[in-house]
XYZ file of N, CA and C in Angstrom:
573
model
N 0.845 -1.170 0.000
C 0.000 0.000 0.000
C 0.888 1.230 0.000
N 0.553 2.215 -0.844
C 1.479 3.437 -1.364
C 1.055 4.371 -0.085
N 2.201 4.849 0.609
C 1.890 6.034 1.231
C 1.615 7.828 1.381
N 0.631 8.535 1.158
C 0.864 9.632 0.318
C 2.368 10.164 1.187
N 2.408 11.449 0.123
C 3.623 11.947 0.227
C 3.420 13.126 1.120
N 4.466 13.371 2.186
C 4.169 14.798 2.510
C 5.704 15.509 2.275
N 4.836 17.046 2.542
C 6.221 17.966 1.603
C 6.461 19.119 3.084
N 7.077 19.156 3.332
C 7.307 20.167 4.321
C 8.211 21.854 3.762
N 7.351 22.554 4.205
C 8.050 24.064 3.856
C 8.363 24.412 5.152
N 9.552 25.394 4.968
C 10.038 26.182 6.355
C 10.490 27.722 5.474
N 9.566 28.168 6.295
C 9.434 29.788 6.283
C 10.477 30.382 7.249
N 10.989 31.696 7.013
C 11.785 32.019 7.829
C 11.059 33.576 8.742
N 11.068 33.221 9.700
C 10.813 33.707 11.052
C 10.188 35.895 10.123
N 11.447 35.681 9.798
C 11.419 37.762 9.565
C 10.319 37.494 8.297
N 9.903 36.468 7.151
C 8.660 37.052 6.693
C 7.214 36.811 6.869
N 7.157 36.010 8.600
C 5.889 36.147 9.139
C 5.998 37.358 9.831
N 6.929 37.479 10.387
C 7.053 38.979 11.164
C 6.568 40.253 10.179
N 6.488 40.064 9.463
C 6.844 41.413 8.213
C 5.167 41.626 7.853
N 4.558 40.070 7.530
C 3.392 40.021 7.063
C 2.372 40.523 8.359
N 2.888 40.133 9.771
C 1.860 40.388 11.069
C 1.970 42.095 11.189
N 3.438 42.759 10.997
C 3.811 44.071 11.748
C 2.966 45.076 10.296
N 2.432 44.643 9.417
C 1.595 45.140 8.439
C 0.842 44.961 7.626
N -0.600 45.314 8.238
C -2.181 44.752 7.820
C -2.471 45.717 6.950
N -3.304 44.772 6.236
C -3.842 45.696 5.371
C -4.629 47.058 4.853
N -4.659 47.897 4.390
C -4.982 49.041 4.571
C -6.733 48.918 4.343
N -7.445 49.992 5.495
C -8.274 49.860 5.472
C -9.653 50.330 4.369
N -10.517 49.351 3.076
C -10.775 50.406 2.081
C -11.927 51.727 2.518
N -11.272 52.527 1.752
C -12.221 53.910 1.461
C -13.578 53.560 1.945
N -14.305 53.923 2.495
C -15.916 54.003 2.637
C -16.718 55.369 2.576
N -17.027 55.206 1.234
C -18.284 56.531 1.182
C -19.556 56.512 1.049
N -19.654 55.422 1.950
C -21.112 55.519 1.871
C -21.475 54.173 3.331
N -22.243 54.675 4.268
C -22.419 54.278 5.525
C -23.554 52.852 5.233
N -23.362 52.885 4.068
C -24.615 51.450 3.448
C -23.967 50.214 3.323
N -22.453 50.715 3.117
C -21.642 49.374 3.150
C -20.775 49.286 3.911
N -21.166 49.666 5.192
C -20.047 49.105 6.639
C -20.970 47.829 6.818
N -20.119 46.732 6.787
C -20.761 45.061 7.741
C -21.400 45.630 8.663
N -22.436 44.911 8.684
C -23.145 44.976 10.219
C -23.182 43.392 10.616
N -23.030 42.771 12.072
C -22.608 41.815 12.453
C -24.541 41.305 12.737
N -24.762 40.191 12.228
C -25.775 39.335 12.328
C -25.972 38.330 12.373
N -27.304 37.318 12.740
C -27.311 36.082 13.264
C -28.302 35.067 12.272
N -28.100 34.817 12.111
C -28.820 33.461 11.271
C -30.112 33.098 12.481
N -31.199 33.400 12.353
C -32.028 32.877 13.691
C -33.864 31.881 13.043
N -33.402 31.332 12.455
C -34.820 30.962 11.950
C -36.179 31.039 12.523
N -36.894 30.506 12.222
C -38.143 30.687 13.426
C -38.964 29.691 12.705
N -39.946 28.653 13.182
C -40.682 28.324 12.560
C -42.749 29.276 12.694
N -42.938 29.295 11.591
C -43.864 30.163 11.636
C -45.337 29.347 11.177
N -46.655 29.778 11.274
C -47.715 29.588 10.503
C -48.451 30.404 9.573
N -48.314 30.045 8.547
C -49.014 30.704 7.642
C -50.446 29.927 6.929
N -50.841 30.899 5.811
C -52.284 30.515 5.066
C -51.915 30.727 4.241
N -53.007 29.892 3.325
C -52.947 30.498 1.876
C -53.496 32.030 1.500
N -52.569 32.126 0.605
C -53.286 33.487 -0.247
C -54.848 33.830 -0.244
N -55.572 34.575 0.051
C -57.298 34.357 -0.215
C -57.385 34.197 -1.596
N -56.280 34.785 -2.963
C -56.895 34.249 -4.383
C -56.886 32.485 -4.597
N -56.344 31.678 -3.450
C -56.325 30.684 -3.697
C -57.018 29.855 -2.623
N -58.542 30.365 -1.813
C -59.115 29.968 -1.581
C -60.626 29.813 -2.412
N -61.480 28.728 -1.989
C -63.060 28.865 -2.765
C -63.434 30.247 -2.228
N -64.776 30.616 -2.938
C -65.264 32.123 -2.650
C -66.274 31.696 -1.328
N -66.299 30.829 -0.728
C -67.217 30.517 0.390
C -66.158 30.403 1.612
N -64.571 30.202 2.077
C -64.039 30.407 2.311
C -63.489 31.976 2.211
N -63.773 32.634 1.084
C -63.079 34.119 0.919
C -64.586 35.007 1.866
N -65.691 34.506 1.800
C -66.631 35.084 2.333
C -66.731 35.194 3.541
N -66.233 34.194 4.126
C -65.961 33.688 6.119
C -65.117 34.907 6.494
N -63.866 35.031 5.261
C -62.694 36.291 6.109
C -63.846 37.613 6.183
N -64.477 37.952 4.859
C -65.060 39.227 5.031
C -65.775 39.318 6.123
N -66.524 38.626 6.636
C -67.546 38.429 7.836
C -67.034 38.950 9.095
N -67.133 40.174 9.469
C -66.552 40.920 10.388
C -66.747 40.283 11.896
N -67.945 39.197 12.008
C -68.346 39.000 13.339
C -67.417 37.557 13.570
N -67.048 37.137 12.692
C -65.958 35.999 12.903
C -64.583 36.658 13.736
N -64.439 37.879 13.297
C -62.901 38.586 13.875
C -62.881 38.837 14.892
N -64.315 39.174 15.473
C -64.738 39.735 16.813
C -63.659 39.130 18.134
N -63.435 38.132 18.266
C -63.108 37.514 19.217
C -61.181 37.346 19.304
N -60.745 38.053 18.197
C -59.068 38.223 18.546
C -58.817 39.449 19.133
N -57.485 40.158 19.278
C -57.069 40.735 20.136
C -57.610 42.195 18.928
N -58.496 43.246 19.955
C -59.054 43.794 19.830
C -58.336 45.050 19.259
N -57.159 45.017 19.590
C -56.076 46.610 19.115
C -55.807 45.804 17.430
N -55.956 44.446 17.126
C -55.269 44.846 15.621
C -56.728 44.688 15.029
N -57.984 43.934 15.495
C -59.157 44.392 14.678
C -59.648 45.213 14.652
N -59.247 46.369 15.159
C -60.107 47.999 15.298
C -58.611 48.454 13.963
N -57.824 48.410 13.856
C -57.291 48.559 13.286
C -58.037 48.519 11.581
N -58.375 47.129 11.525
C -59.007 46.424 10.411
C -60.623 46.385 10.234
N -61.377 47.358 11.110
C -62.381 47.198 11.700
C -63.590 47.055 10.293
N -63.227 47.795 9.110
C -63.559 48.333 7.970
C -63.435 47.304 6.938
N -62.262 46.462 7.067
C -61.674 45.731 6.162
C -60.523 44.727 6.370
N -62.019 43.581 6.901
C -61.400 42.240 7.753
C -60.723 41.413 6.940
N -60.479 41.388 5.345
C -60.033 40.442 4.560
C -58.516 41.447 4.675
N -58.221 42.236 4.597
C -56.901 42.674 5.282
C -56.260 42.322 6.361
N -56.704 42.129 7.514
C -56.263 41.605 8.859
C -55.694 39.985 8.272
N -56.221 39.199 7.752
C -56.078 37.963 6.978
C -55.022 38.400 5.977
N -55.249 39.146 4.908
C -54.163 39.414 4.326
C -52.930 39.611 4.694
N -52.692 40.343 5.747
C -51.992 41.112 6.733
C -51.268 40.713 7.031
N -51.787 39.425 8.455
C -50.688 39.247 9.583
C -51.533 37.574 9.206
N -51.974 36.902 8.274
C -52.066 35.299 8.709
C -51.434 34.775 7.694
N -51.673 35.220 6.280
C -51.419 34.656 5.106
C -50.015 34.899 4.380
N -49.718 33.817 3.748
C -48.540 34.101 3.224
C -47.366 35.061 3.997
N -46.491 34.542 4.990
C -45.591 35.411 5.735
C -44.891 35.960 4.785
N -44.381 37.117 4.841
C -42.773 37.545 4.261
C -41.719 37.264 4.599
N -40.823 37.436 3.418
C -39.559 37.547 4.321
C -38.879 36.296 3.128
N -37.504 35.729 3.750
C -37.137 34.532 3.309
C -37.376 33.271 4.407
N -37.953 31.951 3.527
C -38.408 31.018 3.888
C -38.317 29.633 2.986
N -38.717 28.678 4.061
C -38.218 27.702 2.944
C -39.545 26.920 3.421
N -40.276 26.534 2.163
C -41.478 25.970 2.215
C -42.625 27.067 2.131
N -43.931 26.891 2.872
C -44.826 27.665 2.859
C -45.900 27.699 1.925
N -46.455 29.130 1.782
C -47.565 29.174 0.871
C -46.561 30.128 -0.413
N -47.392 29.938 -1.593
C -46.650 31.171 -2.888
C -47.042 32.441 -2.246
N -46.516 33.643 -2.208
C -46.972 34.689 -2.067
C -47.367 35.502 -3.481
N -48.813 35.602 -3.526
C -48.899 36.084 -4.880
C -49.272 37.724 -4.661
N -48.575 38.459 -5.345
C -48.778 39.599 -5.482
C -47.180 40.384 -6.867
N -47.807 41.031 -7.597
C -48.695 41.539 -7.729
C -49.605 40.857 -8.839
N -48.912 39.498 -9.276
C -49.914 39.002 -10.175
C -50.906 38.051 -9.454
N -52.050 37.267 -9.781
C -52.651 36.198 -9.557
C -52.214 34.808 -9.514
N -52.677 33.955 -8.817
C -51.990 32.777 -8.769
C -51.766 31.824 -10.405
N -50.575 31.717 -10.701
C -50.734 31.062 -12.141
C -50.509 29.480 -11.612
N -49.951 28.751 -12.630
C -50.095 27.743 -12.717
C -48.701 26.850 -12.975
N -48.440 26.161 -11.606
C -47.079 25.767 -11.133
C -46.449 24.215 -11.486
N -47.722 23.771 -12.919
C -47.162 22.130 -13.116
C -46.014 21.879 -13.216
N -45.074 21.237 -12.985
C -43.771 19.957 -13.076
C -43.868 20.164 -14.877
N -43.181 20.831 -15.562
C -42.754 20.582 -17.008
C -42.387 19.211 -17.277
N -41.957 18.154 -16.455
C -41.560 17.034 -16.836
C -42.465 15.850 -16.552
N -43.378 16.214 -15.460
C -44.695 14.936 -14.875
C -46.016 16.270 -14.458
N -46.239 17.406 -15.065
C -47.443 17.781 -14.586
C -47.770 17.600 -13.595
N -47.231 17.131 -12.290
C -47.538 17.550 -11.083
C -47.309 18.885 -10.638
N -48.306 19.030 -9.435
C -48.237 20.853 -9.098
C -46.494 21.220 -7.887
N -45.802 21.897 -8.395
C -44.978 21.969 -7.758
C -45.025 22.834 -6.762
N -44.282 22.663 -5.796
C -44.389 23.189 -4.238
C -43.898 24.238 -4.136
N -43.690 25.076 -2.975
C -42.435 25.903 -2.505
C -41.436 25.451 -2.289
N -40.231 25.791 -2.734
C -38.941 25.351 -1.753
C -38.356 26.398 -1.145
N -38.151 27.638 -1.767
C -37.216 28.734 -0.816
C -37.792 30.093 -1.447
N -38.058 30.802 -0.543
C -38.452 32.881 -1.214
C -37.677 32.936 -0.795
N -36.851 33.644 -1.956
C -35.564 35.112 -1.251
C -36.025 36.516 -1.386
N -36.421 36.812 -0.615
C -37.151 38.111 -0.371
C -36.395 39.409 -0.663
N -36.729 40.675 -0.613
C -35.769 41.796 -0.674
C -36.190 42.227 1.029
N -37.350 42.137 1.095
C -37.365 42.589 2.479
C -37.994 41.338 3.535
N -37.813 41.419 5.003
C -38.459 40.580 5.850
C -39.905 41.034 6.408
N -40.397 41.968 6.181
C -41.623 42.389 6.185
C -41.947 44.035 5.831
N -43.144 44.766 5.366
C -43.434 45.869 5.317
C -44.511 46.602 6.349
N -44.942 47.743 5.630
C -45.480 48.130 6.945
C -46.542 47.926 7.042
N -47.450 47.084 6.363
C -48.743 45.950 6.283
C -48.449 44.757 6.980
N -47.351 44.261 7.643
C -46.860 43.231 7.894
C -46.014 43.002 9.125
N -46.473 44.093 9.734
C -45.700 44.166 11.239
C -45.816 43.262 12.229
N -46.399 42.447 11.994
C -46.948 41.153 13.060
C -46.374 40.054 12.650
N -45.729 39.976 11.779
C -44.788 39.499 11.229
C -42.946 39.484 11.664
N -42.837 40.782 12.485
C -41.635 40.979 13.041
C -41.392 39.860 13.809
N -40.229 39.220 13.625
C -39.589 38.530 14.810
C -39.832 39.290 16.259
N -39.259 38.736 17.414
C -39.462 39.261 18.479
C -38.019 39.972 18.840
N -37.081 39.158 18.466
C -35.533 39.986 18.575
C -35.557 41.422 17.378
N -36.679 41.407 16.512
C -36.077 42.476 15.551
C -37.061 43.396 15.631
N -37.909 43.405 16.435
C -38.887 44.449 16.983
C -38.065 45.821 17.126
N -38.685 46.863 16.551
C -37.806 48.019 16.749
C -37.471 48.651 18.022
N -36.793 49.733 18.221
C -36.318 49.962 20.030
C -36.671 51.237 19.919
N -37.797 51.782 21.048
C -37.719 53.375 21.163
C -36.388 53.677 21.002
N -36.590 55.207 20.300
C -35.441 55.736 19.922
C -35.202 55.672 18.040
N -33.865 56.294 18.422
C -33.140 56.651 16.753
C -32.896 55.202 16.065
N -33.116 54.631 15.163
C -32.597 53.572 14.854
C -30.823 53.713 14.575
N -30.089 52.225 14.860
C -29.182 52.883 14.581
C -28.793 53.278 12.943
N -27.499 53.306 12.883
C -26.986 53.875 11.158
C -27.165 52.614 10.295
N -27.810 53.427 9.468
C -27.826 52.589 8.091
C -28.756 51.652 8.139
N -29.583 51.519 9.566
C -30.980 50.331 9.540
C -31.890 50.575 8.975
N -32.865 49.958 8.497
C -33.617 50.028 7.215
C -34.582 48.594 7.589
N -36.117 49.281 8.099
C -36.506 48.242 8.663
C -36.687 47.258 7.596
N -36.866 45.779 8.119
C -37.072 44.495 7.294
C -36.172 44.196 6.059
N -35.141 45.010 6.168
C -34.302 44.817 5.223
C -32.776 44.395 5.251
N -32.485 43.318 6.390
C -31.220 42.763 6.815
C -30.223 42.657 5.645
N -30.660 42.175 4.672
C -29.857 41.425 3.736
C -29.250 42.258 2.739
N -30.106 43.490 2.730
C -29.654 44.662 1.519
C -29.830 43.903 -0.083
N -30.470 43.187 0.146
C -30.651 42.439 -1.620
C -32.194 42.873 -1.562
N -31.600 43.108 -3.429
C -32.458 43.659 -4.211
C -33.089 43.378 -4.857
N -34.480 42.468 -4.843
C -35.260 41.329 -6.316
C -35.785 41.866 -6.760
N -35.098 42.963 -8.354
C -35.491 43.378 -9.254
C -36.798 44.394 -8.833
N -36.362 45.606 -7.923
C -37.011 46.170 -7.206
C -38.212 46.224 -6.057
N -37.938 45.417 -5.172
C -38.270 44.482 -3.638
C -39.482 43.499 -4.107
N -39.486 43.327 -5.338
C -39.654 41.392 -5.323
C -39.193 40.229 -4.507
N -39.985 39.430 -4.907
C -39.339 38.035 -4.361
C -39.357 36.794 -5.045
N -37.932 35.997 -4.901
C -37.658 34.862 -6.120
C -38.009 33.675 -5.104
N -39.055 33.049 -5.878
C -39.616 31.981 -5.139
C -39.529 30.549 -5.864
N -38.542 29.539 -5.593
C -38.310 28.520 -6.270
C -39.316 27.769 -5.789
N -39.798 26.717 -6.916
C -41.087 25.754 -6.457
C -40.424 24.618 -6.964
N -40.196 23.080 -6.551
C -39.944 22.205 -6.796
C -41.177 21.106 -7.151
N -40.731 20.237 -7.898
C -41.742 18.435 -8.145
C -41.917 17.837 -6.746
N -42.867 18.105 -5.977
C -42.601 16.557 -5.054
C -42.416 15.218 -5.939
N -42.633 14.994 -6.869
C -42.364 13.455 -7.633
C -41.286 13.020 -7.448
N -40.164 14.247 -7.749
C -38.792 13.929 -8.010
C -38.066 15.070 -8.311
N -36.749 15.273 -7.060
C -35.939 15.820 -6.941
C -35.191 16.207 -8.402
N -35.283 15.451 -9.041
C -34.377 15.752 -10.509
C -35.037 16.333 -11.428
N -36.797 16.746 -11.270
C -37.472 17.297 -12.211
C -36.709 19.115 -12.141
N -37.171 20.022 -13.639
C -36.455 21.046 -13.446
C -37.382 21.605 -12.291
N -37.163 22.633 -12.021
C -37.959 23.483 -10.994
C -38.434 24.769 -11.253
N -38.957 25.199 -10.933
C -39.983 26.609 -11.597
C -39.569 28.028 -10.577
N -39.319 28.683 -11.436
C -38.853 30.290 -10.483
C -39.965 31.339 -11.124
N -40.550 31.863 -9.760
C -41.749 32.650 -9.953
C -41.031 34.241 -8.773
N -41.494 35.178 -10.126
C -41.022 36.726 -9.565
C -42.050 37.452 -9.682
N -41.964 37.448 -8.457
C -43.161 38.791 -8.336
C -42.650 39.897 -7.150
């Protein structure tokens, strides 16, 4: 049995010294949009609904029905007091943000039609990459760590917008996969 080979280098002492006693220069910044900001990967698992364009109209009729709402927390249905298929729109259906799985979020077109090009099955969600993690229709939606803080925000924060990516002006790229089979192509829907 062949043994690999090893190769040994020896560096001399004065050009690690040389490389430590001088770091690199720090680049230019003109513009306070591109200093790192230090962040956490924190998932959450969430519940969502479908879209109301992709419920029956006897189901879309239950949301309008104002006396069904009656009984949740009373500061966000006075809010919605006028226009209960919003409160549903709002804060139940389709979350924002990036996610993996879920419902399609359809806006601003209507729900089209997501068959498997290779077996006509309806393909799923697999991942939204969002531009933002929520708007200001969608505040119930905030995580609980990213809830804003009385006061100034700090520099360069920009609510629901961690990532600074841009989907073709705050769209979102939503890959849908085959449950049949992993190897079918997969469908990318922008809206």
């Amino acid at each position: 049995m062949a043994h690999p080979k090893t190769a040994l280098f020896w560096r001399f002492s004065a050009t690690i010294t040389d490389v430590l006693d001088a770091p690199p220069e720090p680049p230019i910044v003109q513009d306070d949009w591109y200093l790192p900001e230090p962040c956490l990967f924190s998932p959450e698992q969430v519940t969502e609904f479908p879209n109301p364009m992709e419920l029956d109209k006897e189901i879309r009729d239950q949301l309008d029905d104002r006396s069904r709402w009656e009984t949740i927390d009373p500061a966000q249905y006075n809010a919605y007091a006028y226009d209960p298929g919003e409160l549903y729109l709002n804060n139940l259906c389709t979350a924002p943000g990036w996610k993996t799985g879920g419902w399609t979020r359809w806006s601003p077109t209507d729900p089209v039609d997501r068959s498997c090009p290779e077996c006509g099955t309806e393909a799923v969600p697999l991942l939204t990459i969002a531009s933002s993690e929520w708007d200001g229709g969608s505040a119930t939606w905030i995580a609980e760590g990213d809830r804003p803080l009385p006061g100034p925000p700090p520099l360069g924060a920009r609510d629901g917008d961690f990532t600074l990516i841009d989907i073709t002006g705050g769209n979102n790229l939503q890959l849908h996969v085959c449950p049949s089979s992993p190897y079918h192509p997969h469908i990318e829907l922008l809206q």
